[in-house]
Short mmCIF file of C-alpha atoms and ligand atoms in Angstrom, two decimals:
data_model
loop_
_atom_site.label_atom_id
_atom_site.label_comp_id
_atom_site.label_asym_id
_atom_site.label_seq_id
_atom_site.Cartn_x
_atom_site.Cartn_y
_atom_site.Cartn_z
CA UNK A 1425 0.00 0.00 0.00
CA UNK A 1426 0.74 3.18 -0.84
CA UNK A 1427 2.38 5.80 2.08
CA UNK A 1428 0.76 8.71 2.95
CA UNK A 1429 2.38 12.12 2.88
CA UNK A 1430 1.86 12.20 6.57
CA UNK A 1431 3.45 8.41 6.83
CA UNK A 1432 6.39 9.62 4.60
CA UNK A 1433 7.15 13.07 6.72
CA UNK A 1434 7.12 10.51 9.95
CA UNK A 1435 9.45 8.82 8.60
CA UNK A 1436 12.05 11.55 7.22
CA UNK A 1437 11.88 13.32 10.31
CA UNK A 1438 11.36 11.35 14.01
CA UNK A 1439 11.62 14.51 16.04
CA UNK A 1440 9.28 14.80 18.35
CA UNK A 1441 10.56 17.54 20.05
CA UNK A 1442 12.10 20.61 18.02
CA UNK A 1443 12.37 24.09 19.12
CA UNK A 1444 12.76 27.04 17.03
CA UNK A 1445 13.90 30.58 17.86
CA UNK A 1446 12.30 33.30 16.00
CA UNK A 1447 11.98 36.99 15.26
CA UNK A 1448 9.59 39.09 12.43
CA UNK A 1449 9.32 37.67 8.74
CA UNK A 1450 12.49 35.29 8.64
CA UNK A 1451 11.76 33.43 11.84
CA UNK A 1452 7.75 32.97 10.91
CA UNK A 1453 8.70 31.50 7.23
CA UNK A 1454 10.91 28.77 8.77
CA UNK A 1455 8.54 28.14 11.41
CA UNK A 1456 5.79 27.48 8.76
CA UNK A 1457 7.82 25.16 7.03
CA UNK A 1458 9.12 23.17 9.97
CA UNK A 1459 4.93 23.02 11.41
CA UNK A 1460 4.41 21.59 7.42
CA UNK A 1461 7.29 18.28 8.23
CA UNK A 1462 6.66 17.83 12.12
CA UNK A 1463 2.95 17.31 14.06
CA UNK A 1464 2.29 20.32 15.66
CA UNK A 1465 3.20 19.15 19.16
CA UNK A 1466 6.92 18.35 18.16
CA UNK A 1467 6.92 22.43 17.35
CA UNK A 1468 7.76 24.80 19.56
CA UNK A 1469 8.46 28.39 18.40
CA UNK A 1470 9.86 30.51 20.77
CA UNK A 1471 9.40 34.27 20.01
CA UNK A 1472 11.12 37.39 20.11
CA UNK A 1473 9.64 40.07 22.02
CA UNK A 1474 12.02 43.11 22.86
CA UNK A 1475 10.68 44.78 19.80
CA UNK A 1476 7.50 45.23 22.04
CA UNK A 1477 6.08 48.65 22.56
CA UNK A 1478 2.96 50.26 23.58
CA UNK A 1479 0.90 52.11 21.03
CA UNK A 1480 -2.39 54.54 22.42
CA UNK A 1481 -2.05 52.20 25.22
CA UNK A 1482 -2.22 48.92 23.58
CA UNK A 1483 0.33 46.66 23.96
CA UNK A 1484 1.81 45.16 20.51
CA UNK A 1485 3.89 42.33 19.98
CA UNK A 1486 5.02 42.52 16.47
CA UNK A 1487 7.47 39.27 16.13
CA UNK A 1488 5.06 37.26 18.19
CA UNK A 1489 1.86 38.38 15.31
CA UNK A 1490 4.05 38.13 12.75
CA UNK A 1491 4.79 34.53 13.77
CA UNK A 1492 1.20 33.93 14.43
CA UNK A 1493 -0.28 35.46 11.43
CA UNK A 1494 2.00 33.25 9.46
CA UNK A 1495 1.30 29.70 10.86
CA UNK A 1496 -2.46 30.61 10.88
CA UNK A 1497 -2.18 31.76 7.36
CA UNK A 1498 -3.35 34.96 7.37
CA UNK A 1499 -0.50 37.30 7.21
CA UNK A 1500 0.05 39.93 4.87
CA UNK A 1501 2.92 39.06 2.63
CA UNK A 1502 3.02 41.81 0.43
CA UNK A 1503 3.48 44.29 3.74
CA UNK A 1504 5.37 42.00 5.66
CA UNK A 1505 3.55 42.58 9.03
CA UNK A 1506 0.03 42.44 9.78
CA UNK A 1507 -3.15 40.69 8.25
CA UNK A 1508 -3.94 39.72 4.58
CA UNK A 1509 -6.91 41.29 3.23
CA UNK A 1510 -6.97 44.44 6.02
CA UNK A 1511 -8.13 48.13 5.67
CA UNK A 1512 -7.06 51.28 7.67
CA UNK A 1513 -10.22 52.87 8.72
CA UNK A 1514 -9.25 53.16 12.74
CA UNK A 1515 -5.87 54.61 11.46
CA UNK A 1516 -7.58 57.08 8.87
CA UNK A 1517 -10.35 58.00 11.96
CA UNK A 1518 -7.69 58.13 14.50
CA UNK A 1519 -5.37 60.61 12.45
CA UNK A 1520 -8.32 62.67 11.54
CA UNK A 1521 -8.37 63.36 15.83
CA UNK A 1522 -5.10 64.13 15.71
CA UNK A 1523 -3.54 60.53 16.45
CA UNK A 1524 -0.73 59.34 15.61
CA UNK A 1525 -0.33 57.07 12.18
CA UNK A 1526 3.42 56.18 11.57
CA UNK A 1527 2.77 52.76 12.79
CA UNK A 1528 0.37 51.54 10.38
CA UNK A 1529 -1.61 49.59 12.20
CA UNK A 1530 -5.14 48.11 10.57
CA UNK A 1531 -8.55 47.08 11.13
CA UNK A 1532 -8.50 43.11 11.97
CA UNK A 1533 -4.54 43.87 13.14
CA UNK A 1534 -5.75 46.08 16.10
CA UNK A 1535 -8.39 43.36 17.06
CA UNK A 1536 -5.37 41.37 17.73
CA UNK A 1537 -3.62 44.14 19.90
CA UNK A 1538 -7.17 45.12 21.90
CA UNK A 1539 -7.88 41.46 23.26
CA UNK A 1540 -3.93 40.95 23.84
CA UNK A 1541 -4.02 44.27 25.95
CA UNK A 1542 -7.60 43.55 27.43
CA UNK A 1543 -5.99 40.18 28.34
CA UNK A 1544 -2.79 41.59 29.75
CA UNK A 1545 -4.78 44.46 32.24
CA UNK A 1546 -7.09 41.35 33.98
CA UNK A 1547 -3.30 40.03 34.43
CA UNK A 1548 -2.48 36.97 32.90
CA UNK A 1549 0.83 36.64 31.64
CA UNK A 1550 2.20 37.48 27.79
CA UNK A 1551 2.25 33.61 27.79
CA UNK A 1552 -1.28 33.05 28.46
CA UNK A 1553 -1.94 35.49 26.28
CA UNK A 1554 -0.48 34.25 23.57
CA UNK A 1555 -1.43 30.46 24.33
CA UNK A 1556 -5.14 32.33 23.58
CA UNK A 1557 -4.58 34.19 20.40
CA UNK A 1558 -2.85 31.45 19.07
CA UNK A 1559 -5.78 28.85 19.66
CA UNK A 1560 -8.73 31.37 18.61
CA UNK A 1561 -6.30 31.60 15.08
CA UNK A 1562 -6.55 27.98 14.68
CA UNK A 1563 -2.72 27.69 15.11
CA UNK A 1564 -1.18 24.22 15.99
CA UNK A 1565 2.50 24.62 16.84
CA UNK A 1566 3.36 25.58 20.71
CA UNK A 1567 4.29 29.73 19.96
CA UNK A 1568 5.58 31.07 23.07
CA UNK A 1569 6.91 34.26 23.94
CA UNK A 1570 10.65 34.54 25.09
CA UNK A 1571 9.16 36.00 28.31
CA UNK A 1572 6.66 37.24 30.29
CA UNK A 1573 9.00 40.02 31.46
CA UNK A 1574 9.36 43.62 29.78
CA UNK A 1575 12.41 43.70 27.67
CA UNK A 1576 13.07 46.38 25.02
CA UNK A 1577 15.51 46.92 22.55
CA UNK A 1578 17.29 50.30 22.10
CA UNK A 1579 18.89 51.07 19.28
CA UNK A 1580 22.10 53.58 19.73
CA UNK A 1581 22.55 55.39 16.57
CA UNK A 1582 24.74 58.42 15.89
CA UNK A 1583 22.26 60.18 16.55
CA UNK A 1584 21.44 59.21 19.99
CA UNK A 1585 19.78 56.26 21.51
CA UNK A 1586 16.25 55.57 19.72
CA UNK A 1587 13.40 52.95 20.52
CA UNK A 1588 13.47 50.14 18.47
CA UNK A 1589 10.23 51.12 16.79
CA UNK A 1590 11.51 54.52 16.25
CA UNK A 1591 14.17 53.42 14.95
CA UNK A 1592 13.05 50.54 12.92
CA UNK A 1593 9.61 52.28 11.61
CA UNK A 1594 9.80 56.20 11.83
CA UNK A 1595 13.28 56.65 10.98
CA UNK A 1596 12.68 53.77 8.61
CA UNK A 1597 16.59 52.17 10.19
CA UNK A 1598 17.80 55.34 8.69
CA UNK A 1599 20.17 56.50 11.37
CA UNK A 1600 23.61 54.75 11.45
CA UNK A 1601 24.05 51.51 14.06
CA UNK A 1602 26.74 51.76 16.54
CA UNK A 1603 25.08 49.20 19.08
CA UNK A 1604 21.90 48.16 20.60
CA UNK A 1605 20.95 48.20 24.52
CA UNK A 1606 18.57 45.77 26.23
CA UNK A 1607 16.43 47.99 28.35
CA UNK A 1608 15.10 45.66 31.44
CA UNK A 1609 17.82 42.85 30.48
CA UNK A 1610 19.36 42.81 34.34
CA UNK A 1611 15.97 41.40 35.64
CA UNK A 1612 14.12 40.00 32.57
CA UNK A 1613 13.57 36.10 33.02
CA UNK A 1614 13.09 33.38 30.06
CA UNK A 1615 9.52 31.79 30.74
CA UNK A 1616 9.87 28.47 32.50
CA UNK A 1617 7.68 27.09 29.44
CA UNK A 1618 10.83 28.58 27.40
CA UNK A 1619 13.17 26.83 29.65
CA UNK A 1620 11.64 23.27 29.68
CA UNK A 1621 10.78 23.24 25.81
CA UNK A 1622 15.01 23.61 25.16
CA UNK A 1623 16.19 21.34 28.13
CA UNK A 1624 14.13 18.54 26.74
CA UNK A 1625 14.69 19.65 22.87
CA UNK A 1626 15.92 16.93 20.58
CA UNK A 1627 16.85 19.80 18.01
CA UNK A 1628 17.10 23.81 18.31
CA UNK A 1629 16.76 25.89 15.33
CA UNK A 1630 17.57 29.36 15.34
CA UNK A 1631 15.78 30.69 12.09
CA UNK A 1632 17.09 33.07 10.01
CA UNK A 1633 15.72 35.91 11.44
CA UNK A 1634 18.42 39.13 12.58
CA UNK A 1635 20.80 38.00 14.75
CA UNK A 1636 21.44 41.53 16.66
CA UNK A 1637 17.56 42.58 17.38
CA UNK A 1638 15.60 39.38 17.03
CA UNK A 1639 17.91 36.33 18.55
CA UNK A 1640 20.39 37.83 20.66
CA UNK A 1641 17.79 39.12 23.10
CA UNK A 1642 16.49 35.40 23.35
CA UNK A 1643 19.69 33.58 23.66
CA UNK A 1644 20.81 36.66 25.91
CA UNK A 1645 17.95 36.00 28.42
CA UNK A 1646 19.64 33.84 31.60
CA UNK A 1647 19.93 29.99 30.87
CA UNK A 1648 18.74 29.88 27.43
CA UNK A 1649 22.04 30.50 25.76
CA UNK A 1650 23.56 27.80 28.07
CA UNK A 1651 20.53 25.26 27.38
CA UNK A 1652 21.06 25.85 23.35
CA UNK A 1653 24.63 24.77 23.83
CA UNK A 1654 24.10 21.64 25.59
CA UNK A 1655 21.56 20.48 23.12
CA UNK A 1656 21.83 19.59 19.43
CA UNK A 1657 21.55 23.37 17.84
CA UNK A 1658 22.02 24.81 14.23
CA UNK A 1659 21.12 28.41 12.65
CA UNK A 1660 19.89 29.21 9.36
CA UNK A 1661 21.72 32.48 7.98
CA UNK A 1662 19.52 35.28 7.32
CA UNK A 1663 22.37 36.55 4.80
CA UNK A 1664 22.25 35.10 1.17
CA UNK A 1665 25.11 36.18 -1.46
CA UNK A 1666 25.91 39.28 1.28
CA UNK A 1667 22.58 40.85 1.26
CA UNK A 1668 19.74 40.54 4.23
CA UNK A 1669 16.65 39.23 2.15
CA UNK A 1670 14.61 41.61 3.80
CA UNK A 1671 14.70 44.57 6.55
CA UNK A 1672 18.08 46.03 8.32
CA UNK A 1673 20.49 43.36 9.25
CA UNK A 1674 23.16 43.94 6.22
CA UNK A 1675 23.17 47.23 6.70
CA UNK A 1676 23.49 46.91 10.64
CA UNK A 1677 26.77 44.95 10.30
CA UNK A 1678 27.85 46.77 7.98
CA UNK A 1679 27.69 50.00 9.83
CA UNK A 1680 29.19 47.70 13.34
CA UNK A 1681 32.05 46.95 10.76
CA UNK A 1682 31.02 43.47 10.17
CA UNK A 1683 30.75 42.14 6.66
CA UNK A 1684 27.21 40.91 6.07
CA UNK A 1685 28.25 37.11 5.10
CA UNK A 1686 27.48 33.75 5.64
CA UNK A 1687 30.98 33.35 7.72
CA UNK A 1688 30.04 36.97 9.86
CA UNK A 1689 26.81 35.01 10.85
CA UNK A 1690 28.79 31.85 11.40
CA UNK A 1691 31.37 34.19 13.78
CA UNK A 1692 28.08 35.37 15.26
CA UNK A 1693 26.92 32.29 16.16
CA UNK A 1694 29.81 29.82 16.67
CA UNK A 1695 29.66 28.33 20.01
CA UNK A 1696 26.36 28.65 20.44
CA UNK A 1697 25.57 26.11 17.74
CA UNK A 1698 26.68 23.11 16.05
CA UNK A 1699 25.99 23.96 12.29
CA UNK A 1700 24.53 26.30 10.25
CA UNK A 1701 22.57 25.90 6.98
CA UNK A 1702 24.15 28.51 4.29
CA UNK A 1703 22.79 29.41 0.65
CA UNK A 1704 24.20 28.16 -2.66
CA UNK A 1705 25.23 31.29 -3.40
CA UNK A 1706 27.54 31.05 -0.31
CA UNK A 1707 29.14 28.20 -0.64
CA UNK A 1708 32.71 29.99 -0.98
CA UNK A 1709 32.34 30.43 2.96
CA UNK A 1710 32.26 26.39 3.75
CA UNK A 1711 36.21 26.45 4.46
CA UNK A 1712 36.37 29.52 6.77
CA UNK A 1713 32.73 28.24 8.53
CA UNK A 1714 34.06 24.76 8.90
CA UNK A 1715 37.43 26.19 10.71
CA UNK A 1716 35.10 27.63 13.05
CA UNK A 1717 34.07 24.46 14.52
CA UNK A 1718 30.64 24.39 12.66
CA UNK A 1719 29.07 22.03 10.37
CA UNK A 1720 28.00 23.44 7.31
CA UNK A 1721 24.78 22.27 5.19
CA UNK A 1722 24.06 24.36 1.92
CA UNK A 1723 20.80 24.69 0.22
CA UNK A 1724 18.66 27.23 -1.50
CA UNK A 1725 17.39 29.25 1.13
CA UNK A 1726 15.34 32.09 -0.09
CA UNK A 1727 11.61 30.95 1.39
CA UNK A 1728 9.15 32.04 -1.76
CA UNK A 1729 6.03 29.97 -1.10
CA UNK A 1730 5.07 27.29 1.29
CA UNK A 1731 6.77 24.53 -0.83
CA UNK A 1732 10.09 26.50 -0.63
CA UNK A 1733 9.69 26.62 3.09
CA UNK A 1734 8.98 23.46 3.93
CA UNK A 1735 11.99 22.26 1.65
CA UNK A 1736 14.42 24.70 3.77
CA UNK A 1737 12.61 23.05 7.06
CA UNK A 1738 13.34 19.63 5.39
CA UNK A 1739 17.15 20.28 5.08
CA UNK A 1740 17.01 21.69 8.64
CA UNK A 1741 15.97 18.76 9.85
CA UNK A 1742 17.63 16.40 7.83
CA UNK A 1743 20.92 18.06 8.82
CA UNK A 1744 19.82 18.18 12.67
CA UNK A 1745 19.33 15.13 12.68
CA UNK A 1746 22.79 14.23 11.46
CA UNK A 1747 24.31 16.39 14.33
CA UNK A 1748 22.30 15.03 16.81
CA UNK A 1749 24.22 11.72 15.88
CA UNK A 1750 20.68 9.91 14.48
P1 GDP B 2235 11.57 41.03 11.38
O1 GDP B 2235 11.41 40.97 12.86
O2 GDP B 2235 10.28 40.98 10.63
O3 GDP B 2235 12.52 42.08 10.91
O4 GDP B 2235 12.20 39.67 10.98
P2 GDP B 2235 13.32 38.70 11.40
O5 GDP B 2235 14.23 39.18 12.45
O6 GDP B 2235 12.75 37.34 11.52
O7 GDP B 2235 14.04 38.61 10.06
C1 GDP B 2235 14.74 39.48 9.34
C2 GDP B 2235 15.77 38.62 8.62
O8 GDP B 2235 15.13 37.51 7.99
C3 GDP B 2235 16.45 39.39 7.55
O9 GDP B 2235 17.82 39.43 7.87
C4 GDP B 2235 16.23 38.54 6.30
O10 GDP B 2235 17.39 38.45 5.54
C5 GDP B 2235 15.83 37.19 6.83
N1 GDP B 2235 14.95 36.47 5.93
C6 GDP B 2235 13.70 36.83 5.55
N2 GDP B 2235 13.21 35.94 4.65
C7 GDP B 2235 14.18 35.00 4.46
C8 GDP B 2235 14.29 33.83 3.64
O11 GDP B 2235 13.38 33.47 2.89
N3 GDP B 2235 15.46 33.13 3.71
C9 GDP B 2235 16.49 33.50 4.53
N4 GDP B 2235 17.59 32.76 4.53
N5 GDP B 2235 16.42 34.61 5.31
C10 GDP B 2235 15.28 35.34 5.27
CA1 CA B 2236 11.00 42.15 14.69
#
């Protein structure tokens, strides 16, 4: 008898237990693919959130919708952030009183930020929260956020020290990088939901999302850099052929005099984890990666369409499973 697809993906890829650390865009389009090859209880994604701010009150959590938007399907991939099919009447009402409209925020998008908020005030925890939002979107993979604690990124520019939202939206990343500061960072705590998905983890990915303002403020928070160590852990390089497929990170290391490579992201993230998965187009770098101490695994790795992600998930787990010695 013939296998089913489902039979087949069993049997390329055993893990039952995979966590994957994500930001925005990048992070959300591997996540997709690996929820496409694993049941949705081997997936954890673990989110980003010191890009958090509070807008007219609201809390928003634009990594963690981003991620959630994308597994339920109804993202906006044109935009890159909020809902397919939206419209911007609250934004056109609210700047007609005088509001403020740089963060383009729309109709179905700010039911998302109202209940999160409404959620937050009666007190229960981002986690919770999320745990919610993501079942009311009909979303199957675990998505948790990195904390329940308040920690924000600030970007220092040459112009001064900017929220990240400033930065990243108003000033459209405009304003030259010297380094970034992780307001809240002395007390902020990794969930313990965080902390028990990667001590039991059969594989960590780290997705491809920015490694300066998405993944260093997870794998800065205390104990999770130490538990991705100790466990079988690769990244995905957000860089392909020296550009950033989307948004600021080329032109961040570029301006902290890094060169936005393959090998800069391997620096990056060299003992930390065991291999990274590089483009084609990068395959000059395999030497220099490899002297590092990490595996290397090349692939396409630009993420058009579903099919593309779940093919980049497939080699992720293909190779994790190779250097978690299965
Ligand atoms: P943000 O929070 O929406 O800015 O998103 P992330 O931090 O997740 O991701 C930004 C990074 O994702 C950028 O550096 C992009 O180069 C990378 N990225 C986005 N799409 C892809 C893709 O299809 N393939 C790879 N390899 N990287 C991608
Ligand atoms: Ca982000």
């Amino acid at each position: 008898m013939a296998e089913t697809s489902q039979e087949r993906r069993t049997h390329r890829t055993p893990f039952t237990r995979v966590v994957a650390l994500a930001g925005g865009v990048g992070g959300a389009r591997l996540a997709q693919g690996l929820a496409q090859c694993l049941a949705d209880k081997a997936l954890t994604v673990v989110v980003n959130t010191a890009d958090d701010f509070e807008w007219l009150g609201l809390t928003i959590c634009p990594d963690l919708d981003t991620v959630l938007y994308t597994l339920a399907g109804v993202e906006n991939r044109k935009q890159g952030w909020g809902r397919a099919h939206d419209t911007v009447h609250a934004l056109a009402a609210l700047g007609q009183l005088g509001g403020p409209t740089w963060f383009r925020i729309g109709d179905r998008d700010l039911a998302t930020h109202l209940r999160r908020s409404e959620l937050l005030w009666k007190g229960h925890p981002l986690t919770e929260v999320t745990r919610v939002l993501a079942e009311a979107l009909g979303v199957g993979p675990r998505v948790l956020p990195m904390s329940d604690d308040e920690l924000r990124t600030r970007v220092v520019t040459a112009e001064g020290e900017l929220d990240f939202q400033d930065y990243f939206v108003k000033r459209a990343c405009e304003p030259r990088v010297v380094g970034f500061r992780f307001e809240g960072a002395e007390t902020a705590q990794a969930s313990q939901g965080v902390l028990e998905a990667l001590a039991e983890a059969e594989l960590v990915v780290v997705c491809p999302s920015n490694p300066y303002v998405s993944l260093d403020p997870i794998l800065g928070l205390p104990g999770v850099g130490e538990r991705v160590r100790n466990r079988p852990a690769l990244a995905v390089s957000p860089i392909i052929g020296g550009a950033a497929v989307k948004g600021p990170a080329a032109k961040m290391m570029r301006e902290l005099g890094r060169e936005p490579s393959a090998r800069e992201i391997a620096r990056h993230y060299a003992g930390t984890v065991r291999g990274l998965v590089i483009d084609t187009a990068d395959t000059g770098d395999t030497l220099e990666i490899e002297a590092l101490g990490l595996r290397v695994r090349a692939a396409p790795s630009l993420m058009r369409g579903p099919r593309g992600r779940a093919a980049l998930a497939q080699v992720v787990l293909d190779f994790g499973r190779e250097l978690a010695g299965g």
